[in-house]
């Protein structure tokens, strides 16, 4: 019966027996898919295509005859092409991992010693990657011949075996590093001190500005309090001044009123009385004149007639004297009638007085 075989993803399936594989390979190489294999007449083996690792540690002598212990690690695998798989299978199929690691280590160790011998310690220390690249390039041809592919070669450690040469090489650098570190530390300390001083200065400026603002605020508060404290007395003084002004205005108006009262009660009555006396005096003078004229004419009827004719003028003069007087009428129309009747009565009284005087003068004997 036929059997169907499938290799793993990291394996190459080798089918031997019968015809060979492609490219004149002594056996068929199958990667990534399965194949039918006739039992008894064919034999199936598997070759790992996974990554392997080998470590080496060699004592090498440099160009300066200084011994260095160098440790490195190699990452390698069987190449994916058919020819490399055939080459690797023919060499490592029985014990693949151990035999490949040992042989790879030997190949790289030989090339590492050769290349380290052509370099100085300083070059090896400064250009470690160059050393690794040269060893890798030198080993690739041999590794390819045995069907292996090197992914990487890394130098892990270089040591002079306590000779102190590497330490001596590092001493100037270490001193420079320490010096730079001290300088950097001093500069950092200086910057820190400057930053601290700047911070203190800014804090002092902030405190000063805060104190100034507080003083300004306190001054404004004190001013407001003082104005508030003065507002009461100032309002009282203003109110008192207004009261005094009102009282003075009231006193002035009272004085004006009193003056008007004095004008009405004293001055105008006095003026009226003076007018009345003047009118009476004028009437008396007219009476004397009339008596003289009557006596001269010795005509009593003419005298009476003359008096009658003058009576309206007398009354008119009396009323003219009263026209400037400020009289107060207390009982309305009745009071006005009383004043008019009084004026007429005064005119009649004057007429009677004049008539009696003329009569008495006529009764006296002539000289």
CSV table of C-alpha atoms in Angstrom, one decimal:
chain,number,residue,atom,x,y,z
A,1,UNK,CA,0.0,0.0,0.0
A,2,UNK,CA,1.1,3.4,-0.7
A,3,UNK,CA,1.7,5.9,2.2
A,4,UNK,CA,1.3,9.6,2.1
A,5,UNK,CA,3.9,11.6,4.0
A,6,UNK,CA,3.9,15.3,4.9
A,7,UNK,CA,6.9,17.1,6.4
A,8,UNK,CA,6.5,19.8,9.1
A,9,UNK,CA,6.8,23.4,8.2
A,10,UNK,CA,10.5,23.6,9.5
A,11,UNK,CA,11.5,20.2,7.9
A,12,UNK,CA,12.6,19.0,4.6
A,13,UNK,CA,11.4,15.4,3.7
A,14,UNK,CA,14.1,13.3,2.0
A,15,UNK,CA,12.8,10.3,0.0
A,16,UNK,CA,15.5,7.9,-1.0
A,17,UNK,CA,15.3,4.9,-3.4
A,18,UNK,CA,14.2,4.8,-6.9
A,19,UNK,CA,15.0,7.7,-9.1
A,20,UNK,CA,16.8,10.7,-7.8
A,21,UNK,CA,15.5,14.1,-7.4
A,22,UNK,CA,15.8,17.3,-9.4
A,23,UNK,CA,19.2,18.8,-10.3
A,24,UNK,CA,20.9,15.4,-10.1
A,25,UNK,CA,20.2,15.1,-6.4
A,26,UNK,CA,20.7,11.6,-5.1
A,27,UNK,CA,17.2,11.7,-3.4
A,28,UNK,CA,14.0,13.6,-3.6
A,29,UNK,CA,13.7,16.8,-1.5
A,30,UNK,CA,10.2,17.8,-0.6
A,31,UNK,CA,9.4,21.0,1.3
A,32,UNK,CA,6.0,22.4,2.3
A,33,UNK,CA,3.8,19.6,0.8
A,34,UNK,CA,3.3,15.9,1.0
A,35,UNK,CA,4.1,13.0,-1.3
A,36,UNK,CA,3.1,9.4,-1.9
A,37,UNK,CA,5.8,7.0,-0.9
A,38,UNK,CA,5.9,3.3,-1.9
A,39,UNK,CA,6.7,1.3,1.2
A,40,UNK,CA,9.7,-1.0,1.2
A,41,UNK,CA,11.0,0.5,-2.0
A,42,UNK,CA,11.3,4.0,-0.7
A,43,UNK,CA,12.7,5.4,2.5
A,44,UNK,CA,11.6,8.7,4.1
A,45,UNK,CA,13.9,10.8,6.4
A,46,UNK,CA,13.5,14.3,7.7
A,47,UNK,CA,16.1,17.1,8.0
A,48,UNK,CA,15.3,20.0,10.3
A,49,UNK,CA,15.4,23.5,8.8
A,50,UNK,CA,15.0,25.2,12.2
A,51,UNK,CA,17.5,27.7,13.7
A,52,UNK,CA,20.5,26.4,15.6
A,53,UNK,CA,23.0,28.1,17.9
A,54,UNK,CA,26.6,27.5,18.6
A,55,UNK,CA,28.9,29.3,21.2
A,56,UNK,CA,32.6,29.6,20.9
A,57,UNK,CA,35.3,30.8,23.3
A,58,UNK,CA,38.8,31.2,22.0
A,59,UNK,CA,42.1,32.6,23.3
A,60,UNK,CA,43.5,34.6,20.4
A,61,UNK,CA,46.7,36.5,20.0
A,62,UNK,CA,46.6,40.0,18.6
A,63,UNK,CA,48.9,41.7,16.2
A,64,UNK,CA,50.7,43.0,19.3
A,65,UNK,CA,51.2,39.5,20.7
A,66,UNK,CA,48.7,40.2,23.4
A,67,UNK,CA,46.4,37.3,24.3
A,68,UNK,CA,42.7,38.0,24.3
A,69,UNK,CA,39.8,35.7,25.4
A,70,UNK,CA,37.0,36.2,22.9
A,71,UNK,CA,33.5,34.7,23.3
A,72,UNK,CA,31.0,34.7,20.5
A,73,UNK,CA,27.7,33.2,19.4
A,74,UNK,CA,26.6,32.0,16.0
A,75,UNK,CA,23.0,31.6,14.7
A,76,UNK,CA,22.7,29.3,11.8
A,77,UNK,CA,20.4,26.8,9.9
A,78,UNK,CA,20.2,24.6,6.9
A,79,UNK,CA,19.7,26.7,3.8
A,80,UNK,CA,16.3,26.4,2.0
A,81,UNK,CA,17.6,25.5,-1.5
A,82,UNK,CA,17.8,21.8,-2.6
A,83,UNK,CA,21.5,21.7,-3.0
A,84,UNK,CA,22.2,23.0,0.5
A,85,UNK,CA,19.7,20.5,1.9
A,86,UNK,CA,21.4,17.7,0.0
A,87,UNK,CA,24.8,18.8,1.3
A,88,UNK,CA,23.6,19.1,4.9
A,89,UNK,CA,21.8,15.8,4.8
A,90,UNK,CA,24.8,14.0,3.6
A,91,UNK,CA,26.9,15.4,6.5
A,92,UNK,CA,24.6,15.8,9.5
A,93,UNK,CA,21.5,13.6,9.0
A,94,UNK,CA,22.5,11.0,11.6
A,95,UNK,CA,23.2,13.5,14.4
A,96,UNK,CA,22.2,16.8,12.9
A,97,UNK,CA,22.2,19.3,15.9
A,98,UNK,CA,25.3,18.1,17.6
A,99,UNK,CA,27.4,17.6,14.5
A,100,UNK,CA,26.4,20.9,12.9
A,101,UNK,CA,27.1,22.9,16.1
A,102,UNK,CA,30.5,21.4,16.6
A,103,UNK,CA,31.6,21.8,13.0
A,104,UNK,CA,30.2,25.4,12.8
A,105,UNK,CA,32.1,26.3,16.0
A,106,UNK,CA,35.3,25.0,14.7
A,107,UNK,CA,35.0,26.9,11.4
A,108,UNK,CA,34.3,30.2,13.1
A,109,UNK,CA,37.0,29.7,15.8
A,110,UNK,CA,39.6,29.2,13.1
A,111,UNK,CA,38.6,32.3,11.2
A,112,UNK,CA,38.3,34.3,14.5
A,113,UNK,CA,41.8,33.5,15.5
A,114,UNK,CA,43.1,34.4,12.1
A,115,UNK,CA,41.4,37.8,11.9
A,116,UNK,CA,42.2,38.8,15.6
A,117,UNK,CA,45.9,38.1,14.8
A,118,UNK,CA,45.7,40.7,12.1
A,119,UNK,CA,44.3,43.4,14.4
A,120,UNK,CA,45.5,45.4,17.4
A,121,UNK,CA,43.8,45.4,20.7
A,122,UNK,CA,42.7,49.0,20.1
A,123,UNK,CA,41.2,48.1,16.7
A,124,UNK,CA,39.4,45.1,18.2
A,125,UNK,CA,38.0,47.2,21.1
A,126,UNK,CA,37.0,50.1,18.8
A,127,UNK,CA,35.8,48.1,15.8
A,128,UNK,CA,34.2,45.0,17.3
A,129,UNK,CA,31.5,44.9,14.6
A,130,UNK,CA,34.2,45.1,11.9
A,131,UNK,CA,35.8,42.0,13.5
A,132,UNK,CA,32.5,40.2,13.5
A,133,UNK,CA,31.7,41.1,9.9
A,134,UNK,CA,35.1,39.9,8.7
A,135,UNK,CA,34.8,36.6,10.5
A,136,UNK,CA,31.3,36.1,9.1
A,137,UNK,CA,32.4,36.8,5.5
A,138,UNK,CA,35.4,34.5,5.8
A,139,UNK,CA,33.2,31.7,7.2
A,140,UNK,CA,30.3,31.9,4.8
A,141,UNK,CA,32.0,30.1,1.9
A,142,UNK,CA,32.8,27.0,4.1
A,143,UNK,CA,29.4,27.1,5.7
A,144,UNK,CA,27.7,27.2,2.3
A,145,UNK,CA,29.8,24.2,1.2
A,146,UNK,CA,28.3,22.2,4.0
A,147,UNK,CA,24.7,23.5,3.3
A,148,UNK,CA,24.4,25.9,6.2
A,149,UNK,CA,23.3,29.5,6.3
A,150,UNK,CA,24.6,31.9,9.0
A,151,UNK,CA,22.0,34.4,10.2
A,152,UNK,CA,24.3,36.2,12.6
A,153,UNK,CA,27.6,36.2,14.4
A,154,UNK,CA,27.9,38.3,17.5
A,155,UNK,CA,31.0,38.8,19.7
A,156,UNK,CA,29.8,38.8,23.3
A,157,UNK,CA,32.9,39.4,25.3
A,158,UNK,CA,36.6,40.3,25.0
A,159,UNK,CA,39.0,40.0,27.9
A,160,UNK,CA,42.8,40.2,28.3
A,161,UNK,CA,43.0,37.7,31.2
A,162,UNK,CA,43.8,40.3,33.9
A,163,UNK,CA,46.7,41.7,32.0
A,164,UNK,CA,45.3,45.2,32.5
A,165,UNK,CA,45.9,46.2,29.0
A,166,UNK,CA,42.3,46.8,28.2
A,167,UNK,CA,41.9,48.6,31.5
A,168,UNK,CA,44.9,50.8,30.7
A,169,UNK,CA,43.3,51.6,27.3
A,170,UNK,CA,40.1,52.5,29.1
A,171,UNK,CA,41.8,54.6,31.8
A,172,UNK,CA,42.0,57.8,29.8
A,173,UNK,CA,38.5,57.4,28.6
A,174,UNK,CA,37.4,56.6,32.1
A,175,UNK,CA,39.2,59.6,33.4
A,176,UNK,CA,37.7,61.8,30.6
A,177,UNK,CA,34.3,60.3,31.4
A,178,UNK,CA,34.8,61.0,35.1
A,179,UNK,CA,36.1,64.5,34.3
A,180,UNK,CA,33.2,65.2,32.0
A,181,UNK,CA,30.9,63.7,34.7
A,182,UNK,CA,32.4,66.0,37.3
A,183,UNK,CA,32.2,69.0,35.0
A,184,UNK,CA,28.6,68.1,34.1
A,185,UNK,CA,27.8,67.6,37.8
A,186,UNK,CA,29.4,71.0,38.6
A,187,UNK,CA,27.6,72.7,35.8
A,188,UNK,CA,24.4,71.0,36.9
A,189,UNK,CA,25.0,72.2,40.5
A,190,UNK,CA,25.7,75.7,39.2
A,191,UNK,CA,22.6,75.7,37.1
A,192,UNK,CA,20.7,74.3,40.1
A,193,UNK,CA,22.2,77.1,42.3
A,194,UNK,CA,21.3,79.7,39.7
A,195,UNK,CA,17.8,78.2,39.4
A,196,UNK,CA,17.5,78.3,43.2
A,197,UNK,CA,18.7,82.0,43.3
A,198,UNK,CA,16.3,82.9,40.5
A,199,UNK,CA,13.5,81.1,42.3
A,200,UNK,CA,14.3,83.0,45.5
A,201,UNK,CA,14.5,86.3,43.6
A,202,UNK,CA,11.2,85.6,42.0
A,203,UNK,CA,9.7,84.7,45.3
A,204,UNK,CA,11.1,87.9,46.9
A,205,UNK,CA,9.7,89.9,44.0
A,206,UNK,CA,6.3,88.1,44.3
A,207,UNK,CA,6.3,88.8,48.1
A,208,UNK,CA,7.2,92.4,47.5
A,209,UNK,CA,4.5,92.8,44.9
A,210,UNK,CA,2.1,91.0,47.2
A,211,UNK,CA,3.0,93.4,50.1
A,212,UNK,CA,2.5,96.4,47.8
A,213,UNK,CA,-0.9,95.2,46.7
A,214,UNK,CA,-1.9,94.4,50.2
A,215,UNK,CA,-0.8,97.9,51.3
A,216,UNK,CA,-2.8,99.4,48.4
A,217,UNK,CA,-5.8,97.3,49.3
A,218,UNK,CA,-5.5,98.3,52.9
A,219,UNK,CA,-5.2,102.0,52.0
A,220,UNK,CA,-8.3,101.7,49.9
A,221,UNK,CA,-10.1,100.0,52.7
A,222,UNK,CA,-9.0,102.6,55.2
A,223,UNK,CA,-10.0,105.4,52.9
A,224,UNK,CA,-13.4,103.8,52.4
A,225,UNK,CA,-13.8,103.3,56.1
A,226,UNK,CA,-12.8,107.0,56.8
A,227,UNK,CA,-15.2,108.2,54.2
A,228,UNK,CA,-17.9,106.0,55.7
A,229,UNK,CA,-17.1,107.3,59.1
A,230,UNK,CA,-17.2,110.9,57.9
A,231,UNK,CA,-20.4,110.3,55.9
A,232,UNK,CA,-22.6,110.4,59.1
A,233,UNK,CA,-21.3,113.7,60.5
A,234,UNK,CA,-21.1,115.2,57.0
A,235,UNK,CA,-24.7,114.3,56.4
A,236,UNK,CA,-25.7,115.7,59.8
A,237,UNK,CA,-23.8,118.9,59.1
A,238,UNK,CA,-25.4,119.2,55.7
A,239,UNK,CA,-28.8,118.6,57.2
A,240,UNK,CA,-28.1,121.1,59.9
A,241,UNK,CA,-27.0,123.6,57.3
A,242,UNK,CA,-30.2,123.0,55.4
A,243,UNK,CA,-32.2,123.5,58.6
A,244,UNK,CA,-30.4,126.7,59.4
A,245,UNK,CA,-31.0,127.9,55.8
A,246,UNK,CA,-34.6,127.1,56.1
A,247,UNK,CA,-34.9,128.8,59.4
A,248,UNK,CA,-33.1,131.9,58.0
A,249,UNK,CA,-35.5,131.9,55.1
A,250,UNK,CA,-38.4,131.6,57.4
A,251,UNK,CA,-37.0,134.4,59.5
A,252,UNK,CA,-36.6,136.5,56.4
A,253,UNK,CA,-40.2,135.8,55.3
A,254,UNK,CA,-41.4,136.6,58.9
A,255,UNK,CA,-39.5,139.9,58.8
A,256,UNK,CA,-41.0,140.7,55.4
A,257,UNK,CA,-44.4,139.8,56.8
A,258,UNK,CA,-43.8,141.9,59.9
A,259,UNK,CA,-42.7,144.8,57.7
A,260,UNK,CA,-45.9,144.5,55.7
A,261,UNK,CA,-47.9,144.4,58.9
A,262,UNK,CA,-46.1,147.5,60.2
A,263,UNK,CA,-46.9,149.2,56.9
A,264,UNK,CA,-50.5,148.2,57.2
A,265,UNK,CA,-50.9,148.9,60.9
A,266,UNK,CA,-48.6,151.9,61.6
A,267,UNK,CA,-47.2,153.6,58.5
A,268,UNK,CA,-50.2,153.8,56.2
A,269,UNK,CA,-52.6,154.7,59.0
A,270,UNK,CA,-50.2,157.5,60.0
A,271,UNK,CA,-50.0,158.6,56.4
A,272,UNK,CA,-53.8,158.6,56.3
A,273,UNK,CA,-54.1,160.5,59.5
A,274,UNK,CA,-51.6,163.1,58.1
A,275,UNK,CA,-53.6,163.4,54.9
A,276,UNK,CA,-56.8,163.8,57.0
A,277,UNK,CA,-55.2,166.6,59.1
A,278,UNK,CA,-53.9,168.2,55.9
A,279,UNK,CA,-57.3,168.0,54.4
A,280,UNK,CA,-58.9,169.5,57.5
A,281,UNK,CA,-56.3,172.2,57.5
A,282,UNK,CA,-57.0,173.0,53.9
A,283,UNK,CA,-60.7,172.9,54.7
A,284,UNK,CA,-60.2,175.2,57.5
A,285,UNK,CA,-58.3,177.6,55.3
A,286,UNK,CA,-61.0,177.3,52.7
A,287,UNK,CA,-63.6,178.0,55.4
A,288,UNK,CA,-61.7,181.1,56.5
A,289,UNK,CA,-61.5,182.3,53.0
A,290,UNK,CA,-65.2,181.6,52.4
A,291,UNK,CA,-66.1,183.5,55.6
A,292,UNK,CA,-64.1,186.4,54.5
A,293,UNK,CA,-65.7,186.4,51.1
A,294,UNK,CA,-69.2,186.0,52.7
A,295,UNK,CA,-68.5,188.7,55.1
A,296,UNK,CA,-67.4,190.9,52.4
A,297,UNK,CA,-70.5,190.3,50.4
A,298,UNK,CA,-72.7,190.0,53.5
A,299,UNK,CA,-74.8,187.5,51.8
A,300,UNK,CA,-75.7,184.5,53.9
A,301,UNK,CA,-77.5,182.6,51.2
A,302,UNK,CA,-74.5,183.1,48.8
A,303,UNK,CA,-72.3,181.8,51.6
A,304,UNK,CA,-74.4,178.7,52.1
A,305,UNK,CA,-74.6,178.1,48.4
A,306,UNK,CA,-70.8,178.4,48.2
A,307,UNK,CA,-70.3,175.9,50.9
A,308,UNK,CA,-72.6,173.5,49.2
A,309,UNK,CA,-70.7,173.8,46.0
A,310,UNK,CA,-67.4,173.2,47.8
A,311,UNK,CA,-68.6,170.2,49.8
A,312,UNK,CA,-68.0,167.6,47.1
A,313,UNK,CA,-64.5,168.8,46.7
A,314,UNK,CA,-64.0,168.5,50.4
A,315,UNK,CA,-65.2,165.0,50.4
A,316,UNK,CA,-63.1,164.2,47.3
A,317,UNK,CA,-60.0,165.5,49.1
A,318,UNK,CA,-60.8,163.4,52.1
A,319,UNK,CA,-61.3,160.3,50.0
A,320,UNK,CA,-58.1,161.0,48.1
A,321,UNK,CA,-56.3,161.1,51.4
A,322,UNK,CA,-57.7,157.7,52.3
A,323,UNK,CA,-56.9,156.1,49.0
A,324,UNK,CA,-53.3,155.5,49.9
A,325,UNK,CA,-54.2,154.0,53.3
A,326,UNK,CA,-53.9,150.2,53.8
A,327,UNK,CA,-57.4,149.6,55.4
A,328,UNK,CA,-58.5,146.2,56.5
A,329,UNK,CA,-62.2,145.5,56.0
A,330,UNK,CA,-63.4,142.9,58.4
A,331,UNK,CA,-67.2,142.7,57.7
A,332,UNK,CA,-67.5,142.7,54.0
A,333,UNK,CA,-70.0,145.1,52.3
A,334,UNK,CA,-71.3,146.4,55.6
A,335,UNK,CA,-67.8,147.5,56.5
A,336,UNK,CA,-67.5,149.3,53.1
A,337,UNK,CA,-70.8,151.1,53.8
A,338,UNK,CA,-69.7,152.2,57.2
A,339,UNK,CA,-66.5,153.6,55.7
A,340,UNK,CA,-68.5,155.6,53.1
A,341,UNK,CA,-71.0,156.8,55.6
A,342,UNK,CA,-68.2,157.9,57.8
A,343,UNK,CA,-66.6,159.9,55.0
A,344,UNK,CA,-69.9,161.6,54.2
A,345,UNK,CA,-70.4,162.2,57.9
A,346,UNK,CA,-67.0,163.8,58.1
A,347,UNK,CA,-68.0,166.0,55.1
A,348,UNK,CA,-71.2,167.1,56.8
A,349,UNK,CA,-69.4,167.8,60.0
A,350,UNK,CA,-67.0,170.0,58.2
A,351,UNK,CA,-69.9,171.7,56.5
A,352,UNK,CA,-71.7,172.3,59.8
A,353,UNK,CA,-68.5,173.6,61.4
A,354,UNK,CA,-68.0,176.0,58.6
A,355,UNK,CA,-71.6,177.1,58.7
A,356,UNK,CA,-71.5,177.7,62.4
A,357,UNK,CA,-68.2,179.6,62.1
A,358,UNK,CA,-69.7,181.8,59.4
A,359,UNK,CA,-72.8,182.4,61.5
A,360,UNK,CA,-70.8,183.4,64.5
A,361,UNK,CA,-68.8,185.7,62.4
A,362,UNK,CA,-71.9,187.4,61.0
A,363,UNK,CA,-73.4,187.8,64.4
A,364,UNK,CA,-70.5,189.9,65.7
A,365,UNK,CA,-70.9,193.7,65.2
A,366,UNK,CA,-68.8,195.3,62.6
A,367,UNK,CA,-65.9,197.5,63.7
